[in-house]
Coordinates of N, CA and C and ligand atoms in Angstrom, one line a residue:
M1 N 1.0 -1.4 -0.1 CA -0.2 -0.3 0.0 C 0.9 1.6 0.2
R2 N 1.2 2.2 -1.0 CA 1.2 2.8 -0.8 C 0.8 4.4 0.3
K3 N 1.9 5.4 0.3 CA 1.6 6.0 1.4 C 0.7 7.1 1.4
K4 N -0.3 7.9 2.0 CA -1.1 8.7 1.6 C -0.1 10.1 2.0
I5 N -0.1 11.1 1.9 CA 1.2 12.6 2.0 C 0.6 14.1 1.8
V6 N 0.1 13.9 2.7 CA 0.1 15.7 2.6 C 0.8 16.8 2.4
A7 N 1.0 17.6 2.3 CA 2.4 18.4 3.1 C 2.4 20.0 2.1
G8 N 2.9 20.7 3.5 CA 2.5 22.0 3.2 C 4.1 22.6 2.8
N9 N 3.9 22.8 1.7 CA 5.4 24.3 1.2 C 5.2 25.8 1.6
W10 N 5.9 25.6 2.8 CA 5.4 27.3 3.2 C 6.2 28.4 2.4
K11 N 7.3 28.1 1.6 CA 8.3 28.9 0.8 C 8.8 29.7 2.1
M12 N 9.2 30.9 1.6 CA 9.7 31.9 1.8 C 8.9 33.0 2.4
N13 N 7.8 32.4 3.4 CA 6.8 32.5 4.4 C 6.6 32.6 5.8
L14 N 6.1 33.7 6.5 CA 6.1 34.0 7.9 C 6.8 34.1 8.3
A15 N 7.3 34.6 9.8 CA 8.3 35.1 10.8 C 8.1 33.9 11.9
Y16 N 9.4 34.0 12.6 CA 9.0 32.7 13.0 C 7.6 32.5 13.8
N17 N 7.4 33.5 15.3 CA 6.4 33.7 15.5 C 5.6 33.2 15.3
E18 N 5.4 33.5 13.9 CA 4.2 33.2 13.2 C 4.0 32.0 12.8
A19 N 5.4 30.9 12.5 CA 5.6 30.2 11.8 C 5.0 29.0 13.2
K20 N 5.6 29.4 14.5 CA 4.8 28.6 15.9 C 3.4 28.6 16.0
E21 N 3.3 29.8 15.8 CA 1.8 30.0 16.1 C 0.7 29.0 15.2
L22 N 1.5 28.7 13.6 CA 0.3 27.9 12.9 C 0.7 26.1 12.9
V23 N 1.8 26.1 13.2 CA 2.4 24.6 13.8 C 1.5 24.7 15.3
N24 N 1.3 25.0 16.3 CA 0.2 24.9 17.1 C -1.2 25.1 17.1
S25 N -1.0 25.8 16.2 CA -3.2 25.9 15.3 C -2.8 24.7 15.4
L26 N -1.9 24.2 14.1 CA -2.6 22.4 13.1 C -2.8 22.0 14.4
N27 N -1.6 21.9 15.5 CA -1.9 21.0 15.8 C -2.9 20.6 17.3
Q28 N -3.9 22.3 17.3 CA -5.4 21.6 18.1 C -5.9 20.8 17.7
Y29 N -6.8 20.2 16.1 CA -6.9 19.3 15.5 C -6.5 18.2 16.1
Q30 N -7.6 17.0 15.7 CA -7.6 16.2 15.8 C -7.5 15.1 13.6
Y31 N -6.2 14.7 14.1 CA -6.2 13.9 12.3 C -7.0 12.9 12.6
P32 N -8.1 12.5 12.3 CA -8.5 10.8 11.7 C -8.4 10.0 12.0
N33 N -8.0 10.2 10.4 CA -6.9 9.3 9.3 C -5.7 8.9 10.0
Q34 N -5.2 8.6 10.7 CA -3.8 8.3 11.3 C -2.9 7.7 10.4
N35 N -3.1 7.2 8.8 CA -2.4 7.0 7.8 C -2.2 7.4 6.9
I36 N -2.1 9.3 7.3 CA -1.6 10.5 6.1 C -0.5 10.7 6.8
T37 N 0.0 10.7 6.1 CA 1.8 10.8 6.5 C 1.6 13.2 6.0
K38 N 2.0 13.6 7.7 CA 1.8 15.2 7.0 C 2.9 15.7 7.9
I39 N 3.1 16.4 6.9 CA 4.9 17.0 6.7 C 4.7 18.4 6.0
L40 N 5.3 19.4 7.1 CA 5.2 21.2 7.4 C 6.4 21.1 6.6
F41 N 6.7 21.6 5.3 CA 8.4 22.5 4.6 C 8.3 23.8 4.8
P42 N 8.6 23.9 6.3 CA 9.2 25.2 6.6 C 10.2 26.2 6.1
P43 N 10.5 27.5 5.9 CA 11.8 28.1 5.7 C 13.1 27.4 6.5
Q44 N 14.1 26.7 5.8 CA 15.4 25.8 6.8 C 15.3 26.3 7.9
L45 N 15.3 27.8 8.1 CA 15.9 28.6 9.5 C 15.0 27.8 11.1
Y46 N 13.9 27.7 10.6 CA 13.1 27.3 11.5 C 12.9 25.3 12.2
I47 N 13.3 24.9 11.4 CA 13.1 23.8 11.6 C 13.2 23.0 12.4
Q48 N 14.9 23.1 13.0 CA 15.0 22.6 14.4 C 14.2 22.8 15.2
Q49 N 13.8 24.5 15.0 CA 13.1 24.9 16.3 C 11.0 24.2 16.3
L50 N 10.8 24.1 15.6 CA 9.8 23.5 14.9 C 9.7 22.1 15.5
M51 N 10.7 21.6 15.1 CA 11.0 19.9 15.2 C 11.1 19.9 16.8
N52 N 11.1 20.3 17.6 CA 10.8 20.9 19.0 C 9.8 20.5 19.7
I53 N 8.8 21.1 18.8 CA 7.4 20.8 19.0 C 6.6 19.6 19.3
N54 N 6.5 19.7 20.3 CA 5.7 18.1 20.0 C 4.2 18.3 19.4
S55 N 4.6 17.7 18.2 CA 3.5 18.2 16.9 C 3.0 17.0 16.4
Q56 N 1.9 16.6 15.7 CA 2.0 15.3 15.0 C 2.0 15.3 13.6
F57 N 2.9 16.3 12.6 CA 3.5 17.0 11.9 C 5.3 16.6 11.8
L58 N 5.6 16.2 10.7 CA 6.4 15.9 10.0 C 7.2 17.5 9.8
I59 N 8.8 17.9 10.4 CA 8.9 19.1 9.2 C 9.9 18.2 8.7
G60 N 10.2 19.0 7.6 CA 10.9 18.8 5.8 C 11.5 20.2 5.8
S61 N 12.9 19.5 5.0 CA 13.7 20.6 4.4 C 12.9 21.3 2.6
Q62 N 12.8 22.4 2.9 CA 12.3 22.9 1.4 C 13.3 22.4 0.0
N63 N 14.4 22.4 0.5 CA 16.1 22.5 0.0 C 17.0 21.5 0.3
V64 N 17.6 20.8 -0.2 CA 19.4 20.6 -0.2 C 20.4 20.7 -0.9
S65 N 21.8 21.0 0.0 CA 22.5 21.1 -1.3 C 23.2 20.2 -2.8
Q66 N 23.7 20.4 -3.4 CA 23.8 19.6 -4.6 C 25.9 19.2 -3.6
Y67 N 26.2 19.5 -2.8 CA 27.4 19.2 -2.0 C 27.0 19.0 -1.3
N68 N 28.1 18.3 -0.4 CA 28.2 17.4 0.9 C 28.9 18.2 1.7
N69 N 30.2 18.9 0.9 CA 30.0 20.1 2.4 C 31.7 19.8 1.9
G70 N 31.4 22.0 2.4 CA 33.1 22.8 2.4 C 32.8 24.4 1.7
A71 N 33.0 24.6 1.1 CA 33.3 26.2 0.6 C 31.8 26.3 0.4
Y72 N 30.5 26.3 0.4 CA 30.0 26.7 -0.3 C 28.7 27.2 0.3
T73 N 28.7 28.6 0.6 CA 28.5 29.8 1.7 C 27.6 29.3 1.7
G74 N 26.3 29.6 2.9 CA 24.6 30.1 2.2 C 24.1 28.6 2.4
E75 N 24.4 27.2 1.6 CA 23.7 25.9 1.8 C 23.5 24.8 3.0
V76 N 22.7 24.2 3.3 CA 22.9 23.2 4.1 C 22.7 21.9 3.5
S77 N 24.0 20.5 3.9 CA 23.7 19.9 3.4 C 22.4 18.9 3.9
A78 N 23.1 17.7 3.4 CA 21.9 16.7 3.2 C 22.6 16.1 4.6
T79 N 23.7 15.9 5.0 CA 24.5 15.0 6.1 C 24.4 16.6 7.1
M80 N 23.3 17.5 6.9 CA 23.6 18.3 7.9 C 22.2 18.1 8.6
L81 N 21.1 18.0 7.9 CA 19.5 17.4 7.8 C 19.6 16.3 8.5
T82 N 20.4 15.1 8.2 CA 20.3 14.4 9.2 C 20.4 14.0 10.5
S83 N 21.6 14.5 10.5 CA 22.2 15.0 11.6 C 20.5 15.9 13.2
I84 N 19.9 16.3 12.6 CA 18.7 17.2 13.2 C 17.8 16.3 13.1
N85 N 17.8 14.8 12.5 CA 17.1 14.4 12.2 C 15.5 14.5 11.3
C86 N 16.1 15.9 10.4 CA 15.1 15.5 9.3 C 14.9 15.2 8.5
N87 N 13.9 14.2 7.9 CA 13.8 13.8 7.5 C 13.8 13.2 5.9
Y88 N 13.1 14.8 5.7 CA 12.4 14.7 4.3 C 12.7 15.7 4.0
V89 N 12.7 16.1 2.6 CA 13.8 17.0 1.4 C 13.1 17.3 0.3
L90 N 12.7 18.4 -0.2 CA 11.4 18.8 -1.4 C 13.0 19.0 -2.5
I91 N 12.8 18.3 -3.5 CA 13.9 18.3 -4.4 C 13.2 18.8 -5.7
G92 N 13.6 19.9 -6.9 CA 12.9 20.5 -8.1 C 11.7 20.7 -8.2
H93 N 11.8 21.5 -6.6 CA 10.4 22.4 -6.9 C 10.3 23.3 -8.6
S94 N 9.3 23.5 -9.1 CA 10.0 24.5 -10.2 C 10.1 25.7 -9.9
E95 N 9.9 26.5 -8.8 CA 10.2 27.8 -8.4 C 11.8 27.6 -8.4
R96 N 12.7 26.5 -7.6 CA 14.1 26.2 -7.6 C 14.5 25.8 -9.0
R97 N 14.0 25.7 -9.4 CA 14.5 25.0 -10.8 C 14.8 26.4 -12.0
H98 N 13.8 27.3 -12.2 CA 13.6 29.0 -12.2 C 14.4 29.8 -12.2
Y99 N 14.0 30.6 -10.5 CA 14.7 30.8 -10.0 C 16.5 30.7 -10.0
F100 N 16.3 29.8 -9.5 CA 17.9 29.2 -8.8 C 19.0 28.7 -10.2
N101 N 18.0 28.3 -11.4 CA 18.7 27.2 -12.1 C 18.9 25.8 -12.4
E102 N 17.8 25.7 -11.2 CA 18.4 24.2 -11.2 C 18.3 23.3 -12.0
T103 N 19.5 22.2 -12.8 CA 19.0 21.8 -13.9 C 18.6 20.4 -13.3
D104 N 18.3 19.1 -14.6 CA 18.4 17.8 -14.1 C 19.0 17.6 -13.2
E105 N 20.4 17.9 -14.0 CA 21.7 17.4 -13.5 C 22.1 17.4 -11.9
I106 N 22.2 19.3 -11.7 CA 22.4 19.2 -10.9 C 21.3 18.9 -9.4
L107 N 19.7 18.4 -9.8 CA 18.8 17.8 -9.0 C 19.1 16.1 -8.5
I108 N 19.6 15.8 -9.8 CA 20.5 14.5 -9.4 C 21.1 14.1 -8.8
E109 N 22.1 14.9 -8.6 CA 23.2 15.6 -7.5 C 22.0 15.2 -6.2
K110 N 21.5 16.2 -5.8 CA 21.1 16.9 -4.6 C 20.4 15.1 -4.4
V111 N 19.5 14.5 -5.3 CA 19.1 13.6 -5.5 C 19.9 12.2 -4.8
K112 N 20.9 12.2 -5.2 CA 21.8 11.2 -4.5 C 22.4 11.7 -3.2
L113 N 22.7 12.8 -3.0 CA 22.9 12.9 -1.7 C 22.3 13.0 -0.7
A114 N 21.2 12.9 -1.1 CA 20.3 13.0 -0.2 C 19.7 11.8 0.5
L115 N 19.6 10.6 -1.2 CA 19.7 8.9 -0.8 C 20.6 8.9 0.5
Q116 N 22.0 9.0 -0.2 CA 23.0 8.6 0.8 C 23.0 9.0 1.9
N117 N 22.3 10.1 2.5 CA 22.1 10.1 4.3 C 20.6 10.0 4.4
N118 N 20.1 8.9 3.5 CA 18.7 8.4 4.2 C 17.7 8.9 4.1
L119 N 17.5 9.9 3.7 CA 16.5 10.9 3.6 C 15.1 10.7 2.7
N120 N 13.9 10.7 3.1 CA 12.9 11.3 2.3 C 12.9 12.0 1.1
I121 N 12.0 11.5 -0.1 CA 12.8 12.7 -0.9 C 11.2 13.4 -1.5
I122 N 11.1 14.1 -1.7 CA 9.6 14.7 -2.6 C 10.4 15.2 -4.1
Y123 N 10.0 14.4 -4.8 CA 10.2 15.2 -6.2 C 9.5 15.9 -7.2
C124 N 9.7 17.4 -7.4 CA 8.8 17.9 -8.1 C 9.0 17.6 -9.3
I125 N 7.9 17.5 -10.4 CA 8.1 18.0 -12.1 C 6.4 18.7 -12.5
G126 N 6.7 19.0 -13.4 CA 5.2 19.7 -13.8 C 5.5 20.6 -15.0
E127 N 4.7 20.5 -16.3 CA 5.1 21.1 -17.4 C 5.0 22.6 -16.8
D128 N 4.9 23.7 -17.9 CA 4.7 25.1 -17.9 C 3.5 24.9 -19.0
L129 N 2.7 26.8 -19.0 CA 1.7 27.1 -20.0 C 1.6 26.5 -20.9
I130 N 2.9 27.0 -21.6 CA 2.8 26.3 -23.8 C 3.0 25.0 -23.2
Q131 N 3.7 24.8 -22.5 CA 3.9 22.8 -22.6 C 2.2 22.5 -22.8
R132 N 1.6 22.9 -22.0 CA 0.1 22.8 -21.6 C -0.7 22.6 -23.2
Q133 N -0.4 24.4 -23.6 CA -1.1 24.6 -24.5 C -0.6 23.2 -25.6
N134 N 0.4 23.7 -26.4 CA 0.9 23.3 -27.4 C 0.5 21.6 -27.4
E135 N 0.5 20.7 -26.2 CA 0.3 19.1 -26.1 C 1.6 18.4 -26.0
T136 N 2.8 19.5 -25.8 CA 3.9 18.6 -25.5 C 4.5 18.3 -24.0
Y137 N 2.9 18.9 -23.1 CA 3.6 18.4 -21.0 C 3.5 17.0 -20.8
L138 N 2.7 15.7 -21.7 CA 3.6 14.4 -21.2 C 5.2 14.2 -21.6
K139 N 5.6 14.9 -22.8 CA 6.8 14.1 -23.1 C 8.1 14.7 -22.0
H140 N 7.1 16.1 -21.9 CA 7.8 16.8 -20.9 C 8.5 16.3 -19.7
L141 N 6.9 15.7 -19.3 CA 7.2 15.0 -17.7 C 8.1 13.6 -18.2
S142 N 7.6 13.0 -19.1 CA 8.1 11.5 -19.5 C 9.8 12.0 -19.6
N143 N 10.1 13.0 -20.1 CA 11.2 13.4 -20.0 C 11.9 13.3 -18.3
Q144 N 11.5 14.5 -17.6 CA 11.6 14.6 -16.2 C 12.0 13.3 -15.4
I145 N 10.4 12.8 -15.8 CA 10.8 11.4 -14.9 C 12.1 10.4 -15.0
S146 N 12.3 10.4 -16.5 CA 13.1 9.1 -16.9 C 14.2 9.7 -16.2
Y147 N 14.9 11.0 -16.2 CA 16.0 11.4 -15.7 C 16.8 10.7 -14.5
L148 N 15.3 11.5 -13.7 CA 15.2 10.4 -12.1 C 16.0 9.4 -12.0
Y149 N 14.7 8.6 -12.6 CA 14.6 7.2 -13.0 C 15.7 6.4 -13.1
N150 N 16.1 6.9 -14.1 CA 17.4 6.2 -14.9 C 18.5 6.7 -14.0
N151 N 18.8 7.7 -13.2 CA 19.9 8.0 -12.6 C 20.1 7.5 -11.1
I152 N 19.1 6.3 -10.8 CA 19.1 5.8 -9.0 C 19.3 4.5 -9.3
N153 N 19.4 3.9 -7.9 CA 19.2 2.6 -8.3 C 17.6 2.8 -7.6
K154 N 17.3 1.1 -8.5 CA 15.9 0.7 -8.0 C 15.4 0.3 -6.2
T155 N 17.1 0.4 -5.5 CA 16.8 -0.3 -4.7 C 16.4 0.8 -4.1
D156 N 16.8 2.1 -4.2 CA 16.4 3.3 -3.7 C 15.2 4.3 -3.7
C157 N 14.2 3.4 -4.9 CA 12.7 4.2 -5.1 C 11.7 4.4 -4.0
Y158 N 12.6 3.1 -3.2 CA 10.9 3.4 -1.6 C 11.3 5.2 -1.6
K159 N 12.4 5.4 -1.4 CA 12.5 6.8 -0.5 C 12.2 7.9 -1.4
I160 N 11.6 7.6 -2.6 CA 10.7 8.9 -3.2 C 9.4 8.4 -3.6
S161 N 9.0 10.0 -3.3 CA 7.7 10.1 -4.0 C 7.5 11.0 -4.9
I162 N 6.6 11.3 -6.2 CA 6.9 12.4 -6.4 C 5.2 13.7 -6.4
A163 N 5.7 14.9 -6.4 CA 4.5 15.6 -6.6 C 5.0 16.3 -8.2
Y164 N 3.7 16.1 -8.8 CA 2.8 16.3 -9.9 C 2.4 18.5 -9.4
E165 N 3.5 18.7 -10.2 CA 3.0 20.2 -10.0 C 3.1 21.1 -11.4
P166 N 2.2 21.4 -11.7 CA 1.4 22.0 -13.3 C 2.1 23.8 -12.8
I167 N 3.6 24.4 -13.8 CA 3.9 25.4 -13.1 C 2.7 26.4 -13.3
W168 N 2.0 26.6 -14.4 CA 0.6 27.4 -14.7 C -0.3 26.8 -13.2
A169 N -0.2 26.5 -12.9 CA -1.1 26.0 -11.4 C -0.9 26.6 -10.7
I170 N 1.0 26.4 -10.0 CA 0.9 26.8 -9.4 C 0.9 28.6 -8.4
G171 N 0.2 28.9 -7.7 CA -0.2 30.6 -7.0 C -0.8 31.0 -8.2
T172 N -1.4 30.6 -8.9 CA -1.9 31.2 -9.9 C -4.2 31.1 -9.9
G173 N -4.7 30.2 -8.6 CA -5.5 29.8 -8.4 C -6.4 29.1 -9.6
L174 N -4.9 28.9 -10.6 CA -5.9 27.9 -11.5 C -5.6 26.4 -11.4
T175 N -6.4 26.1 -11.0 CA -6.6 24.4 -10.9 C -6.8 23.3 -11.9
A176 N -4.9 22.3 -11.9 CA -5.7 21.6 -13.0 C -7.3 20.4 -12.6
S177 N -7.8 20.3 -13.1 CA -9.1 20.1 -13.0 C -8.8 17.9 -12.5
P178 N -10.0 17.3 -12.0 CA -9.1 16.7 -11.6 C -9.0 15.6 -12.7
N179 N -9.3 15.4 -13.1 CA -9.2 14.8 -14.8 C -7.5 15.1 -15.7
Q180 N -7.8 16.2 -15.4 CA -6.2 16.6 -15.6 C -5.1 16.3 -15.5
A181 N -5.4 16.5 -13.6 CA -4.3 15.4 -12.9 C -4.3 14.5 -13.1
E182 N -5.2 13.3 -13.4 CA -5.3 11.6 -13.1 C -4.7 11.4 -14.3
E183 N -5.4 12.5 -15.2 CA -4.7 11.7 -16.3 C -2.7 11.6 -16.6
V184 N -2.2 12.6 -15.6 CA -0.9 13.1 -16.2 C -0.3 12.2 -14.7
H185 N -1.2 11.9 -13.5 CA -0.3 10.9 -12.2 C -0.6 9.0 -12.9
A186 N -1.5 9.4 -14.0 CA -1.8 7.9 -14.4 C -0.5 7.8 -16.1
F187 N -0.3 8.5 -16.2 CA 0.3 8.2 -17.4 C 2.2 7.9 -16.3
L188 N 2.1 9.1 -15.4 CA 3.6 8.5 -14.9 C 3.4 7.4 -14.1
R189 N 2.4 7.3 -13.5 CA 2.6 5.7 -12.8 C 2.8 4.8 -13.8
N190 N 2.5 5.2 -15.2 CA 3.2 4.0 -16.4 C 4.4 4.4 -16.8
E191 N 4.7 5.5 -16.6 CA 6.2 5.8 -17.0 C 7.1 4.3 -15.8
I192 N 6.5 5.6 -14.7 CA 7.7 4.9 -13.6 C 7.8 3.3 -13.7
T193 N 6.5 2.4 -14.1 CA 6.8 0.7 -14.2 C 7.3 0.5 -15.4
K194 N 7.1 1.3 -16.1 CA 8.3 1.0 -17.9 C 9.8 0.9 -17.0
L195 N 10.0 2.3 -16.5 CA 11.2 2.3 -15.6 C 12.2 1.7 -14.8
T196 N 11.1 1.0 -14.1 CA 11.2 0.8 -12.6 C 11.1 -1.1 -12.6
S197 N 9.9 -0.6 -12.2 CA 8.9 -2.4 -11.7 C 7.8 -1.9 -11.4
I198 N 6.7 -2.4 -11.6 CA 5.4 -2.8 -11.0 C 4.9 -2.4 -10.4
E199 N 6.1 -2.6 -9.2 CA 5.8 -2.9 -8.0 C 6.3 -2.1 -7.4
I200 N 7.6 -1.4 -7.9 CA 7.6 -0.2 -7.3 C 7.0 1.0 -7.8
A201 N 6.2 0.8 -9.1 CA 4.8 2.1 -9.3 C 3.8 1.8 -8.4
E202 N 3.3 1.0 -8.4 CA 2.1 0.8 -7.1 C 2.5 1.1 -6.4
N203 N 3.9 1.2 -6.1 CA 4.1 1.3 -4.0 C 4.7 3.3 -4.3
T204 N 5.0 3.8 -5.4 CA 5.1 5.5 -5.1 C 4.1 6.0 -5.0
S205 N 4.1 6.5 -4.1 CA 3.2 8.2 -4.0 C 3.5 9.5 -5.1
I206 N 2.5 9.5 -5.5 CA 2.5 11.0 -6.3 C 1.5 11.4 -6.3
I207 N 1.6 12.3 -5.7 CA 0.7 13.7 -5.0 C 0.9 15.2 -5.9
Y208 N -0.2 15.7 -5.4 CA -0.2 16.6 -6.6 C -0.3 18.1 -6.1
G209 N 0.1 18.9 -6.7 CA 0.3 20.6 -5.9 C 0.3 22.1 -7.0
G210 N -0.5 22.5 -6.8 CA -1.1 22.8 -7.5 C -2.3 23.9 -7.3
S211 N -2.6 25.1 -6.7 CA -3.7 26.2 -6.6 C -4.7 24.7 -5.8
C212 N -4.3 23.8 -5.1 CA -5.2 23.0 -4.1 C -6.0 23.4 -3.0
N213 N -6.6 23.5 -2.5 CA -7.0 24.3 -1.8 C -8.3 23.9 -0.6
A214 N -9.4 24.0 0.3 CA -10.4 23.1 0.8 C -11.2 22.8 0.2
Q215 N -11.4 23.6 -1.4 CA -12.8 23.8 -2.0 C -12.1 22.1 -3.2
N216 N -11.4 22.5 -3.3 CA -10.8 21.3 -4.9 C -10.2 19.9 -4.2
A217 N -9.9 20.0 -2.8 CA -8.8 19.1 -2.7 C -9.8 17.9 -2.8
K218 N -11.0 17.2 -2.4 CA -11.6 16.6 -2.0 C -12.0 15.6 -4.0
S219 N -12.3 16.5 -4.9 CA -12.3 16.1 -5.9 C -11.1 15.9 -6.5
L220 N -9.7 16.4 -6.0 CA -8.3 15.2 -7.1 C -8.6 14.4 -6.0
F221 N -8.2 14.5 -4.3 CA -7.8 13.0 -4.1 C -9.0 12.0 -4.1
E222 N -9.5 12.6 -4.2 CA -10.9 10.9 -5.1 C -9.9 10.2 -5.9
C223 N -9.6 10.6 -6.9 CA -8.7 10.4 -8.2 C -7.7 8.8 -7.4
A224 N -7.9 7.7 -8.3 CA -6.8 6.6 -8.1 C -5.8 6.9 -7.7
N225 N -5.7 7.8 -8.5 CA -3.4 7.2 -9.1 C -3.3 9.1 -7.9
I226 N -3.5 9.9 -7.2 CA -3.2 10.8 -6.6 C -3.9 10.5 -5.3
D227 N -2.2 9.8 -4.3 CA -2.0 9.8 -3.3 C -1.6 11.3 -2.5
G228 N -2.2 12.7 -2.5 CA -2.0 13.4 -1.5 C -2.1 14.6 -2.0
G229 N -1.5 15.9 -1.4 CA -1.1 16.5 -1.8 C -0.2 17.6 -2.0
L230 N 1.0 18.1 -2.7 CA 2.0 19.3 -1.7 C 1.5 20.9 -2.2
I231 N 0.8 21.2 -0.8 CA 0.8 22.5 -0.3 C 1.2 24.1 -0.6
G232 N 0.7 24.8 -1.5 CA 1.1 26.3 -1.2 C 0.5 27.0 -0.3
G233 N 0.2 28.5 -0.6 CA -0.9 28.9 -0.1 C -1.7 28.7 1.0
A234 N -2.5 27.6 0.6 CA -3.3 27.3 1.5 C -2.8 26.6 3.1
S235 N -1.6 25.9 2.9 CA -1.2 25.3 4.3 C -0.5 26.6 5.1
L236 N -0.8 27.5 4.4 CA -0.3 28.7 5.7 C -1.7 28.9 6.4
K237 N -3.4 28.7 6.1 CA -3.9 28.8 6.5 C -4.8 27.6 7.8
T238 N -4.4 28.2 8.7 CA -5.1 26.7 9.1 C -6.4 26.3 9.2
E239 N -7.4 27.0 9.0 CA -7.9 25.9 9.4 C -8.3 25.4 7.3
D240 N -8.3 25.4 6.4 CA -7.8 25.7 4.8 C -7.0 23.7 5.1
F241 N -5.9 24.4 5.8 CA -4.9 23.0 5.7 C -5.4 22.1 6.3
Y242 N -5.9 21.8 7.7 CA -6.7 21.4 7.9 C -7.9 20.2 7.3
K243 N -8.7 21.3 6.7 CA -9.9 20.1 5.8 C -9.6 19.5 4.6
I244 N -7.2 20.4 3.9 CA -7.3 19.5 2.4 C -7.2 18.7 3.5
I245 N -6.0 18.3 4.6 CA -5.8 16.7 4.9 C -7.2 16.1 5.8
N246 N -7.5 16.4 5.4 CA -8.7 15.8 5.7 C -9.8 15.2 5.0
S247 N -9.7 16.0 3.7 CA -10.2 15.3 2.5 C -9.5 14.9 1.9
L248 N -8.4 14.2 2.6 CA -7.4 12.8 1.6 C -8.4 10.8 2.3
Ligands
13P301 P1 0.2 26.6 -4.1 O1 -0.3 25.6 -3.6 O2 0.5 27.8 -3.7 O3 -0.4 27.2 -6.3 O4 1.7 26.4 -4.5 C1 2.2 25.2 -5.1 C2 2.8 25.0 -4.5 O5 4.6 24.7 -5.0 C3 3.6 23.5 -3.6 O6 5.2 23.6 -3.7

């Protein structure tokens, strides 16, 4: 059975007091479905302190360096994350690809170091609006996912979940319809089957991100190949995020 995951990607938002308050208020709720892995990705600066709060949420890192250690000012390594028991990391988010020029080649270096350090990875992929409109999106997604699976060992695949985040839906209020999202998730599972094995594909969580909110989460999560969500804006609002988690 594959893991169900709802994760909040806070991006570069919230001062420390607001961050603590958000964790505390999310914690006041009861989450009936204990089988959902609930993760928060706060700014790196807060990771350790938020991990110290006795909470129902795992805390992960929005980023990790492609290097192991050394003279890389401002970077945080996979070894460092493991050393504070931070076990989840986002790799390949479209904002990192776009604003920080992270290519597939750089991302695979990050993946390899994260795996060596036993981190769980949520690997993000997604097409832009032009690729969606000119119908090259499946080819693009196939290239992104092939590059990942062609460069890792099959034995490591169980540490990886995929987030499908269409760039045109991120922060825009435009969501992929359940049909559009399910088409891609089913396609990706089939691609993973071809690249690895049916067993690995069936056990890989593929979650959706892109303007997922309290209103549309349920219809997305009902789709057979959607195993949860990676939530941006709506994860900053306690009640909305709580509702999204309970939609799964
Ligand atoms: P929004 O939910 O704000 O569209 O962001 C999605 C996202 O980028 C999560 O990583």
